[in-house]
PDB file of C-alpha atoms in Angstrom:
ATOM      1  CA  UNK N   1       0.000   0.000   0.000  1.00 47.00           C
ATOM      2  CA  UNK N   2       1.342   3.395  -0.980  1.00 57.00           C
ATOM      3  CA  UNK N   3       1.592   6.065   1.678  1.00 63.00           C
ATOM      4  CA  UNK N   4       0.409   9.638   1.204  1.00 64.00           C
ATOM      5  CA  UNK N   5       3.030  12.351   0.510  1.00 70.00           C
ATOM      6  CA  UNK N   6       2.411  13.796   3.978  1.00 70.00           C
ATOM      7  CA  UNK N   7       3.059  10.406   5.610  1.00 78.00           C
ATOM      8  CA  UNK N   8       6.244   9.934   3.585  1.00 83.00           C
ATOM      9  CA  UNK N   9       7.464  13.374   4.652  1.00 85.00           C
ATOM     10  CA  UNK N  10       6.740  12.403   8.278  1.00 85.00           C
ATOM     11  CA  UNK N  11       8.938   9.314   7.902  1.00 89.00           C
ATOM     12  CA  UNK N  12      11.701  11.434   6.400  1.00 92.00           C
ATOM     13  CA  UNK N  13      11.557  13.828   9.338  1.00 91.00           C
ATOM     14  CA  UNK N  14      11.723  10.934  11.809  1.00 91.00           C
ATOM     15  CA  UNK N  15      14.739   9.476  10.039  1.00 93.00           C
ATOM     16  CA  UNK N  16      16.515  12.844   9.876  1.00 93.00           C
ATOM     17  CA  UNK N  17      16.112  13.185  13.645  1.00 91.00           C
ATOM     18  CA  UNK N  18      17.502   9.678  14.176  1.00 93.00           C
ATOM     19  CA  UNK N  19      20.452  10.123  11.799  1.00 93.00           C
ATOM     20  CA  UNK N  20      21.336  13.449  13.436  1.00 92.00           C
ATOM     21  CA  UNK N  21      21.329  11.673  16.815  1.00 92.00           C
ATOM     22  CA  UNK N  22      23.722   9.050  15.439  1.00 93.00           C
ATOM     23  CA  UNK N  23      26.021  11.692  13.961  1.00 92.00           C
ATOM     24  CA  UNK N  24      26.196  13.630  17.233  1.00 92.00           C
ATOM     25  CA  UNK N  25      27.462  10.493  18.984  1.00 92.00           C
ATOM     26  CA  UNK N  26      29.658   9.161  16.203  1.00 92.00           C
ATOM     27  CA  UNK N  27      27.629   5.952  15.975  1.00 92.00           C
ATOM     28  CA  UNK N  28      27.479   3.761  12.899  1.00 91.00           C
ATOM     29  CA  UNK N  29      24.137   2.369  11.758  1.00 89.00           C
ATOM     30  CA  UNK N  30      25.554  -1.102  11.088  1.00 88.00           C
ATOM     31  CA  UNK N  31      27.130  -1.421  14.526  1.00 89.00           C
ATOM     32  CA  UNK N  32      24.259  -0.245  16.717  1.00 92.00           C
ATOM     33  CA  UNK N  33      23.305  -2.314  19.733  1.00 93.00           C
ATOM     34  CA  UNK N  34      19.957  -2.566  21.453  1.00 93.00           C
ATOM     35  CA  UNK N  35      21.364  -0.550  24.362  1.00 93.00           C
ATOM     36  CA  UNK N  36      22.129   2.321  21.965  1.00 92.00           C
ATOM     37  CA  UNK N  37      18.559   2.327  20.723  1.00 93.00           C
ATOM     38  CA  UNK N  38      17.237   2.186  24.286  1.00 90.00           C
ATOM     39  CA  UNK N  39      19.242   5.348  24.975  1.00 91.00           C
ATOM     40  CA  UNK N  40      17.680   6.941  21.882  1.00 90.00           C
ATOM     41  CA  UNK N  41      14.247   5.871  23.092  1.00 88.00           C
ATOM     42  CA  UNK N  42      14.793   7.473  26.487  1.00 85.00           C
ATOM     43  CA  UNK N  43      15.981  10.688  24.884  1.00 84.00           C
ATOM     44  CA  UNK N  44      12.925  10.896  22.641  1.00 83.00           C
ATOM     45  CA  UNK N  45      10.527  11.105  25.561  1.00 73.00           C
ATOM     46  CA  UNK N  46      12.663  13.741  27.267  1.00 75.00           C
ATOM     47  CA  UNK N  47      13.244  15.830  24.144  1.00 69.00           C
ATOM     48  CA  UNK N  48      12.141  19.446  24.310  1.00 61.00           C
ATOM     49  CA  UNK N  49      10.860  21.747  21.613  1.00 64.00           C
ATOM     50  CA  UNK N  50      12.253  25.232  21.051  1.00 62.00           C
ATOM     51  CA  UNK N  51       9.807  26.682  23.581  1.00 66.00           C
ATOM     52  CA  UNK N  52      11.028  24.307  26.292  1.00 64.00           C
ATOM     53  CA  UNK N  53       7.910  22.103  26.273  1.00 70.00           C
ATOM     54  CA  UNK N  54       8.215  18.351  25.846  1.00 70.00           C
ATOM     55  CA  UNK N  55       7.114  16.779  22.593  1.00 72.00           C
ATOM     56  CA  UNK N  56       3.839  14.917  22.796  1.00 74.00           C
ATOM     57  CA  UNK N  57       4.267  11.203  23.667  1.00 78.00           C
ATOM     58  CA  UNK N  58       2.673  10.335  20.325  1.00 79.00           C
ATOM     59  CA  UNK N  59       5.473  12.168  18.457  1.00 84.00           C
ATOM     60  CA  UNK N  60       8.122  10.206  20.357  1.00 84.00           C
ATOM     61  CA  UNK N  61       6.255   6.933  19.788  1.00 86.00           C
ATOM     62  CA  UNK N  62       5.943   7.612  16.053  1.00 87.00           C
ATOM     63  CA  UNK N  63       9.653   8.370  15.750  1.00 90.00           C
ATOM     64  CA  UNK N  64      10.549   5.203  17.614  1.00 90.00           C
ATOM     65  CA  UNK N  65       8.163   3.238  15.385  1.00 91.00           C
ATOM     66  CA  UNK N  66       9.909   4.594  12.290  1.00 93.00           C
ATOM     67  CA  UNK N  67      13.274   3.422  13.633  1.00 93.00           C
ATOM     68  CA  UNK N  68      11.886  -0.047  14.353  1.00 93.00           C
ATOM     69  CA  UNK N  69      10.516  -0.226  10.810  1.00 94.00           C
ATOM     70  CA  UNK N  70      13.879   0.856   9.380  1.00 94.00           C
ATOM     71  CA  UNK N  71      15.816  -1.881  11.167  1.00 94.00           C
ATOM     72  CA  UNK N  72      13.185  -4.503  10.386  1.00 94.00           C
ATOM     73  CA  UNK N  73      13.572  -3.609   6.699  1.00 94.00           C
ATOM     74  CA  UNK N  74      17.383  -3.720   6.831  1.00 93.00           C
ATOM     75  CA  UNK N  75      17.366  -7.084   8.607  1.00 93.00           C
ATOM     76  CA  UNK N  76      14.785  -8.725   6.331  1.00 94.00           C
ATOM     77  CA  UNK N  77      16.693  -7.642   3.232  1.00 93.00           C
ATOM     78  CA  UNK N  78      19.994  -8.939   4.693  1.00 92.00           C
ATOM     79  CA  UNK N  79      21.636  -5.538   5.043  1.00 92.00           C
ATOM     80  CA  UNK N  80      22.150  -6.370   8.743  1.00 91.00           C
ATOM     81  CA  UNK N  81      22.916  -9.690  10.438  1.00 90.00           C
ATOM     82  CA  UNK N  82      20.551  -8.941  13.329  1.00 91.00           C
ATOM     83  CA  UNK N  83      17.799  -6.467  14.237  1.00 94.00           C
ATOM     84  CA  UNK N  84      18.880  -4.410  17.274  1.00 93.00           C
ATOM     85  CA  UNK N  85      15.442  -2.724  17.437  1.00 93.00           C
ATOM     86  CA  UNK N  86      13.446  -5.967  17.686  1.00 92.00           C
ATOM     87  CA  UNK N  87      13.457  -5.891  21.491  1.00 89.00           C
ATOM     88  CA  UNK N  88      12.251  -2.287  21.726  1.00 88.00           C
ATOM     89  CA  UNK N  89       8.676  -2.027  22.977  1.00 85.00           C
ATOM     90  CA  UNK N  90       6.550   0.769  21.599  1.00 81.00           C
ATOM     91  CA  UNK N  91       4.743   2.624  24.400  1.00 75.00           C
ATOM     92  CA  UNK N  92       0.978   2.473  24.500  1.00 72.00           C
ATOM     93  CA  UNK N  93      -0.347   5.978  23.861  1.00 66.00           C
ATOM     94  CA  UNK N  94      -3.820   6.556  25.264  1.00 61.00           C
ATOM     95  CA  UNK N  95      -6.413   7.910  22.855  1.00 61.00           C
ATOM     96  CA  UNK N  96      -7.030  11.573  23.604  1.00 62.00           C
ATOM     97  CA  UNK N  97     -10.399  13.236  23.585  1.00 58.00           C
ATOM     98  CA  UNK N  98     -10.848  15.983  20.972  1.00 62.00           C
ATOM     99  CA  UNK N  99      -9.603  19.222  22.488  1.00 72.00           C
ATOM    100  CA  UNK N 100     -12.129  21.535  20.862  1.00 85.00           C
ATOM    101  CA  UNK N 101     -15.718  20.835  19.825  1.00 87.00           C
ATOM    102  CA  UNK N 102     -17.956  23.656  18.629  1.00 93.00           C
ATOM    103  CA  UNK N 103     -21.498  24.076  19.838  1.00 92.00           C
ATOM    104  CA  UNK N 104     -24.328  24.295  17.327  1.00 93.00           C
ATOM    105  CA  UNK N 105     -24.620  28.021  18.059  1.00 95.00           C
ATOM    106  CA  UNK N 106     -20.902  28.547  17.384  1.00 96.00           C
ATOM    107  CA  UNK N 107     -21.145  26.657  14.112  1.00 96.00           C
ATOM    108  CA  UNK N 108     -24.081  28.856  13.138  1.00 96.00           C
ATOM    109  CA  UNK N 109     -22.087  32.007  13.890  1.00 96.00           C
ATOM    110  CA  UNK N 110     -19.167  30.794  11.806  1.00 96.00           C
ATOM    111  CA  UNK N 111     -21.355  29.842   8.858  1.00 97.00           C
ATOM    112  CA  UNK N 112     -22.953  33.293   8.910  1.00 97.00           C
ATOM    113  CA  UNK N 113     -19.601  35.116   8.929  1.00 97.00           C
ATOM    114  CA  UNK N 114     -18.366  34.989   5.282  1.00 97.00           C
ATOM    115  CA  UNK N 115     -19.355  37.928   3.085  1.00 97.00           C
ATOM    116  CA  UNK N 116     -21.160  36.086   0.301  1.00 96.00           C
ATOM    117  CA  UNK N 117     -21.284  39.185  -1.889  1.00 97.00           C
ATOM    118  CA  UNK N 118     -17.624  38.490  -2.782  1.00 96.00           C
ATOM    119  CA  UNK N 119     -16.018  35.508  -4.574  1.00 96.00           C
ATOM    120  CA  UNK N 120     -13.829  34.842  -1.529  1.00 96.00           C
ATOM    121  CA  UNK N 121     -16.842  34.933   0.757  1.00 97.00           C
ATOM    122  CA  UNK N 122     -18.721  32.441  -1.428  1.00 97.00           C
ATOM    123  CA  UNK N 123     -15.655  30.194  -1.309  1.00 97.00           C
ATOM    124  CA  UNK N 124     -15.284  30.506   2.449  1.00 97.00           C
ATOM    125  CA  UNK N 125     -18.942  29.734   3.068  1.00 97.00           C
ATOM    126  CA  UNK N 126     -18.682  26.657   0.823  1.00 97.00           C
ATOM    127  CA  UNK N 127     -15.541  25.543   2.654  1.00 97.00           C
ATOM    128  CA  UNK N 128     -17.208  25.791   6.065  1.00 97.00           C
ATOM    129  CA  UNK N 129     -20.372  24.025   4.905  1.00 96.00           C
ATOM    130  CA  UNK N 130     -18.294  21.223   3.341  1.00 96.00           C
ATOM    131  CA  UNK N 131     -16.194  20.750   6.463  1.00 95.00           C
ATOM    132  CA  UNK N 132     -19.260  20.661   8.696  1.00 95.00           C
ATOM    133  CA  UNK N 133     -21.243  18.379   6.376  1.00 92.00           C
ATOM    134  CA  UNK N 134     -18.569  15.759   5.794  1.00 91.00           C
ATOM    135  CA  UNK N 135     -15.826  16.118   8.417  1.00 90.00           C
ATOM    136  CA  UNK N 136     -13.196  15.648   5.712  1.00 92.00           C
ATOM    137  CA  UNK N 137      -9.579  16.384   6.510  1.00 90.00           C
ATOM    138  CA  UNK N 138      -7.915  19.644   5.474  1.00 91.00           C
ATOM    139  CA  UNK N 139      -5.695  17.852   2.952  1.00 89.00           C
ATOM    140  CA  UNK N 140      -8.725  16.071   1.477  1.00 91.00           C
ATOM    141  CA  UNK N 141     -10.631  19.313   1.092  1.00 93.00           C
ATOM    142  CA  UNK N 142      -7.670  21.063  -0.544  1.00 91.00           C
ATOM    143  CA  UNK N 143      -7.320  18.187  -3.046  1.00 90.00           C
ATOM    144  CA  UNK N 144     -10.991  18.062  -4.094  1.00 93.00           C
ATOM    145  CA  UNK N 145     -11.421  18.407  -7.854  1.00 95.00           C
ATOM    146  CA  UNK N 146     -14.429  19.927  -9.597  1.00 95.00           C
ATOM    147  CA  UNK N 147     -15.362  16.526 -11.033  1.00 95.00           C
ATOM    148  CA  UNK N 148     -15.408  15.091  -7.504  1.00 94.00           C
ATOM    149  CA  UNK N 149     -18.484  17.111  -6.527  1.00 95.00           C
ATOM    150  CA  UNK N 150     -22.035  16.427  -7.711  1.00 95.00           C
ATOM    151  CA  UNK N 151     -24.321  19.066  -6.240  1.00 94.00           C
ATOM    152  CA  UNK N 152     -27.406  17.648  -7.978  1.00 95.00           C
ATOM    153  CA  UNK N 153     -26.996  14.234  -6.329  1.00 93.00           C
ATOM    154  CA  UNK N 154     -25.425  15.896  -3.252  1.00 93.00           C
ATOM    155  CA  UNK N 155     -22.402  13.599  -3.329  1.00 92.00           C
ATOM    156  CA  UNK N 156     -18.720  14.332  -2.771  1.00 91.00           C
ATOM    157  CA  UNK N 157     -15.953  11.915  -3.800  1.00 91.00           C
ATOM    158  CA  UNK N 158     -12.776  11.829  -1.708  1.00 88.00           C
ATOM    159  CA  UNK N 159     -10.012  10.385  -3.865  1.00 82.00           C
ATOM    160  CA  UNK N 160      -7.060   8.733  -2.136  1.00 65.00           C
ATOM    161  CA  UNK N 161      -7.677  10.069   1.343  1.00 58.00           C
ATOM    162  CA  UNK N 162      -5.657   8.992   4.352  1.00 60.00           C
ATOM    163  CA  UNK N 163      -4.344   5.472   3.808  1.00 55.00           C
ATOM    164  CA  UNK N 164      -4.892   6.064   0.061  1.00 57.00           C
ATOM    165  CA  UNK N 165      -8.544   5.015   0.446  1.00 72.00           C
ATOM    166  CA  UNK N 166     -11.398   6.434  -1.638  1.00 83.00           C
ATOM    167  CA  UNK N 167     -14.855   7.163  -0.252  1.00 86.00           C
ATOM    168  CA  UNK N 168     -18.114   8.736  -1.409  1.00 89.00           C
ATOM    169  CA  UNK N 169     -19.814  11.065   1.043  1.00 90.00           C
ATOM    170  CA  UNK N 170     -23.288  12.612   1.059  1.00 89.00           C
ATOM    171  CA  UNK N 171     -23.586  16.372   1.247  1.00 92.00           C
ATOM    172  CA  UNK N 172     -26.177  18.220   3.255  1.00 93.00           C
ATOM    173  CA  UNK N 173     -28.571  20.394   1.268  1.00 94.00           C
ATOM    174  CA  UNK N 174     -26.914  23.485   2.747  1.00 95.00           C
ATOM    175  CA  UNK N 175     -23.441  22.310   1.703  1.00 95.00           C
ATOM    176  CA  UNK N 176     -24.556  21.369  -1.810  1.00 95.00           C
ATOM    177  CA  UNK N 177     -26.248  24.765  -2.242  1.00 96.00           C
ATOM    178  CA  UNK N 178     -23.185  26.651  -0.944  1.00 97.00           C
ATOM    179  CA  UNK N 179     -20.834  24.739  -3.250  1.00 97.00           C
ATOM    180  CA  UNK N 180     -23.121  25.247  -6.244  1.00 97.00           C
ATOM    181  CA  UNK N 181     -23.351  28.973  -5.537  1.00 97.00           C
ATOM    182  CA  UNK N 182     -19.568  29.203  -5.242  1.00 97.00           C
ATOM    183  CA  UNK N 183     -18.954  27.195  -8.438  1.00 97.00           C
ATOM    184  CA  UNK N 184     -21.410  29.360 -10.389  1.00 96.00           C
ATOM    185  CA  UNK N 185     -20.624  32.825  -9.073  1.00 96.00           C
ATOM    186  CA  UNK N 186     -17.389  32.759  -7.054  1.00 96.00           C
ATOM    187  CA  UNK N 187     -14.910  30.315  -8.496  1.00 96.00           C
ATOM    188  CA  UNK N 188     -14.974  31.662 -12.099  1.00 95.00           C
ATOM    189  CA  UNK N 189     -13.735  35.011 -10.758  1.00 94.00           C
ATOM    190  CA  UNK N 190     -10.920  33.356  -8.790  1.00 94.00           C
ATOM    191  CA  UNK N 191      -9.726  30.870 -11.425  1.00 92.00           C
ATOM    192  CA  UNK N 192      -6.860  32.519 -13.290  1.00 85.00           C
ATOM    193  CA  UNK N 193      -5.012  29.378 -14.417  1.00 87.00           C
ATOM    194  CA  UNK N 194      -7.694  26.838 -15.329  1.00 89.00           C
ATOM    195  CA  UNK N 195      -7.040  24.684 -12.287  1.00 93.00           C
ATOM    196  CA  UNK N 196      -9.164  21.617 -11.479  1.00 94.00           C
ATOM    197  CA  UNK N 197      -9.333  22.025  -7.698  1.00 95.00           C
ATOM    198  CA  UNK N 198     -12.688  23.081  -6.288  1.00 96.00           C
ATOM    199  CA  UNK N 199     -11.307  25.523  -3.735  1.00 96.00           C
ATOM    200  CA  UNK N 200      -8.744  28.049  -4.930  1.00 96.00           C
ATOM    201  CA  UNK N 201      -6.382  30.199  -2.945  1.00 93.00           C
ATOM    202  CA  UNK N 202      -4.886  33.598  -3.638  1.00 86.00           C
ATOM    203  CA  UNK N 203      -4.306  34.589  -7.268  1.00 87.00           C
ATOM    204  CA  UNK N 204      -6.240  31.522  -8.421  1.00 89.00           C
ATOM    205  CA  UNK N 205      -3.641  29.049  -7.220  1.00 91.00           C
ATOM    206  CA  UNK N 206      -4.214  25.795  -5.363  1.00 90.00           C
ATOM    207  CA  UNK N 207      -5.478  26.276  -1.824  1.00 93.00           C
ATOM    208  CA  UNK N 208      -2.673  25.260   0.528  1.00 90.00           C
ATOM    209  CA  UNK N 209      -3.218  23.855   4.016  1.00 88.00           C
ATOM    210  CA  UNK N 210      -1.580  26.940   5.513  1.00 90.00           C
ATOM    211  CA  UNK N 211      -3.943  29.195   3.541  1.00 93.00           C
ATOM    212  CA  UNK N 212      -6.932  27.139   4.677  1.00 94.00           C
ATOM    213  CA  UNK N 213      -5.761  27.504   8.272  1.00 93.00           C
ATOM    214  CA  UNK N 214      -5.559  31.290   7.867  1.00 95.00           C
ATOM    215  CA  UNK N 215      -9.054  31.430   6.344  1.00 96.00           C
ATOM    216  CA  UNK N 216     -10.604  29.443   9.193  1.00 96.00           C
ATOM    217  CA  UNK N 217      -8.691  31.421  11.831  1.00 96.00           C
ATOM    218  CA  UNK N 218      -9.805  34.721  10.320  1.00 96.00           C
ATOM    219  CA  UNK N 219     -13.444  33.634  10.217  1.00 97.00           C
ATOM    220  CA  UNK N 220     -13.234  32.442  13.807  1.00 96.00           C
ATOM    221  CA  UNK N 221     -11.897  35.819  14.924  1.00 96.00           C
ATOM    222  CA  UNK N 222     -14.594  37.712  12.996  1.00 96.00           C
ATOM    223  CA  UNK N 223     -17.260  35.465  14.497  1.00 96.00           C
ATOM    224  CA  UNK N 224     -15.981  36.325  17.986  1.00 96.00           C
ATOM    225  CA  UNK N 225     -15.319  32.713  18.984  1.00 95.00           C
ATOM    226  CA  UNK N 226     -12.628  32.360  21.626  1.00 93.00           C
ATOM    227  CA  UNK N 227     -11.936  28.672  21.022  1.00 92.00           C
ATOM    228  CA  UNK N 228      -8.910  27.806  18.822  1.00 92.00           C
ATOM    229  CA  UNK N 229     -10.771  26.656  15.705  1.00 94.00           C
ATOM    230  CA  UNK N 230      -9.049  24.830  12.830  1.00 92.00           C
ATOM    231  CA  UNK N 231     -10.368  22.893   9.847  1.00 93.00           C
ATOM    232  CA  UNK N 232      -9.880  19.727  11.911  1.00 91.00           C
ATOM    233  CA  UNK N 233     -12.168  21.141  14.600  1.00 93.00           C
ATOM    234  CA  UNK N 234     -15.088  20.598  12.229  1.00 93.00           C
ATOM    235  CA  UNK N 235     -14.140  16.925  12.011  1.00 88.00           C
ATOM    236  CA  UNK N 236     -14.475  16.568  15.778  1.00 88.00           C
ATOM    237  CA  UNK N 237     -17.592  18.715  15.796  1.00 91.00           C
ATOM    238  CA  UNK N 238     -19.586  16.862  13.144  1.00 89.00           C
ATOM    239  CA  UNK N 239     -18.818  13.502  14.776  1.00 87.00           C
ATOM    240  CA  UNK N 240     -19.961  14.780  18.166  1.00 86.00           C
ATOM    241  CA  UNK N 241     -23.109  16.426  16.799  1.00 89.00           C
ATOM    242  CA  UNK N 242     -24.053  13.270  14.883  1.00 88.00           C
ATOM    243  CA  UNK N 243     -23.649  11.207  18.045  1.00 84.00           C
ATOM    244  CA  UNK N 244     -25.800  13.677  19.938  1.00 83.00           C
ATOM    245  CA  UNK N 245     -28.383  13.197  17.186  1.00 84.00           C
ATOM    246  CA  UNK N 246     -28.247   9.407  17.785  1.00 83.00           C
ATOM    247  CA  UNK N 247     -26.401   8.517  14.567  1.00 84.00           C
ATOM    248  CA  UNK N 248     -24.931   5.011  14.417  1.00 85.00           C
ATOM    249  CA  UNK N 249     -21.231   5.067  15.263  1.00 82.00           C
ATOM    250  CA  UNK N 250     -20.420   2.822  12.297  1.00 85.00           C
ATOM    251  CA  UNK N 251     -21.948   5.373   9.937  1.00 84.00           C
ATOM    252  CA  UNK N 252     -19.755   8.037  11.542  1.00 85.00           C
ATOM    253  CA  UNK N 253     -16.754   5.744  11.048  1.00 85.00           C
ATOM    254  CA  UNK N 254     -17.448   5.547   7.308  1.00 83.00           C
ATOM    255  CA  UNK N 255     -18.035   9.299   7.069  1.00 85.00           C
ATOM    256  CA  UNK N 256     -14.715  10.143   8.718  1.00 84.00           C
ATOM    257  CA  UNK N 257     -12.800   7.427   6.885  1.00 81.00           C
ATOM    258  CA  UNK N 258     -11.533   5.713  10.032  1.00 74.00           C
ATOM    259  CA  UNK N 259     -10.062   2.282   9.375  1.00 74.00           C
ATOM    260  CA  UNK N 260     -10.711   1.171  12.954  1.00 72.00           C
ATOM    261  CA  UNK N 261     -13.912   1.657  14.913  1.00 72.00           C
ATOM    262  CA  UNK N 262     -11.753   2.243  18.002  1.00 69.00           C
ATOM    263  CA  UNK N 263     -10.679   5.578  16.533  1.00 66.00           C
ATOM    264  CA  UNK N 264     -14.292   6.663  16.152  1.00 71.00           C
ATOM    265  CA  UNK N 265     -15.310   5.452  19.604  1.00 70.00           C
ATOM    266  CA  UNK N 266     -13.347   8.184  21.338  1.00 69.00           C
ATOM    267  CA  UNK N 267     -16.230  10.506  20.450  1.00 66.00           C
ATOM    268  CA  UNK N 268     -18.505   8.454  22.678  1.00 63.00           C
ATOM    269  CA  UNK N 269     -16.222   9.508  25.533  1.00 61.00           C
ATOM    270  CA  UNK N 270     -16.971  13.125  24.662  1.00 59.00           C
ATOM    271  CA  UNK N 271     -20.634  12.308  25.071  1.00 58.00           C
ATOM    272  CA  UNK N 272     -19.911  10.799  28.481  1.00 57.00           C
ATOM    273  CA  UNK N 273     -18.118  13.959  29.564  1.00 58.00           C
ATOM    274  CA  UNK N 274     -21.103  16.019  28.376  1.00 59.00           C
ATOM    275  CA  UNK N 275     -23.392  13.781  30.416  1.00 52.00           C
ATOM    276  CA  UNK N 276     -21.200  14.270  33.476  1.00 59.00           C
ATOM    277  CA  UNK N 277     -21.499  18.046  33.193  1.00 61.00           C
ATOM    278  CA  UNK N 278     -25.274  17.765  32.902  1.00 54.00           C
ATOM    279  CA  UNK N 279     -25.360  15.523  35.962  1.00 57.00           C
ATOM    280  CA  UNK N 280     -23.249  17.916  37.999  1.00 64.00           C
ATOM    281  CA  UNK N 281     -25.408  20.856  36.956  1.00 62.00           C
ATOM    282  CA  UNK N 282     -28.863  19.257  37.248  1.00 60.00           C
ATOM    283  CA  UNK N 283     -28.777  16.399  39.729  1.00 57.00           C
ATOM    284  CA  UNK N 284     -29.913  17.264  43.308  1.00 61.00           C
ATOM    285  CA  UNK N 285     -26.673  15.809  44.661  1.00 58.00           C
ATOM    286  CA  UNK N 286     -24.501  16.706  41.703  1.00 55.00           C
ATOM    287  CA  UNK N 287     -23.079  19.935  43.079  1.00 56.00           C
TER     288      UNK N 287
END
């Protein structure tokens, strides 16, 4: 299975960190012992970022996993006589609850923020409606092509999403209408190069993830929402709102493109935390 360009770049970053660690200590890849890799493992979980904060445990675990994969590859293809990383145990990283979930009122304020009298406003409204309707990832949204959207049938096709998997997603009526309005009246005024992507950035170029982040941040500020909202926030939000509306968790799994149901089930824990707050606020002995 081919990995996405973003995943490949993540592996490259992990390997650059590891090779720099070897170079600092004058260690040779072919002569490494398990004890050397255990020292690297310990250093990963104590490594600090530029601001002095520790890296998240998941970052350290991913970098250790990349090293284990590297040595497994070298050993299986007879580049090494033994695998010094075989005995390393990857730490179990607990699944975290989504940090930010928007309320329905906050979503409504955001959706009402774009100035739909401008091409950019039509685009921004369509972006927000698409994110809230489908929960697609920022990279998936930026890669959507015009032929991937059918506003008549209200269907959106995600080509080669995470894990290089395709999926077809239904659009809400509001999202289909916003996209159709943007395609008819906004996008033609933004498209200077005949690009195929649905959503275009500045000067008619492809919408980059960084540009999408700036758009969402600007809309959040104009809407007066204090929470740190990103495109990914809509992914957490739509899953939570669907659960609150009694949607089947397996349907949410398909919508979000999760390979494992365990990934989707963390949203049920959000519901439990909501229930706890209600209990504390409303139960006679909750306070």
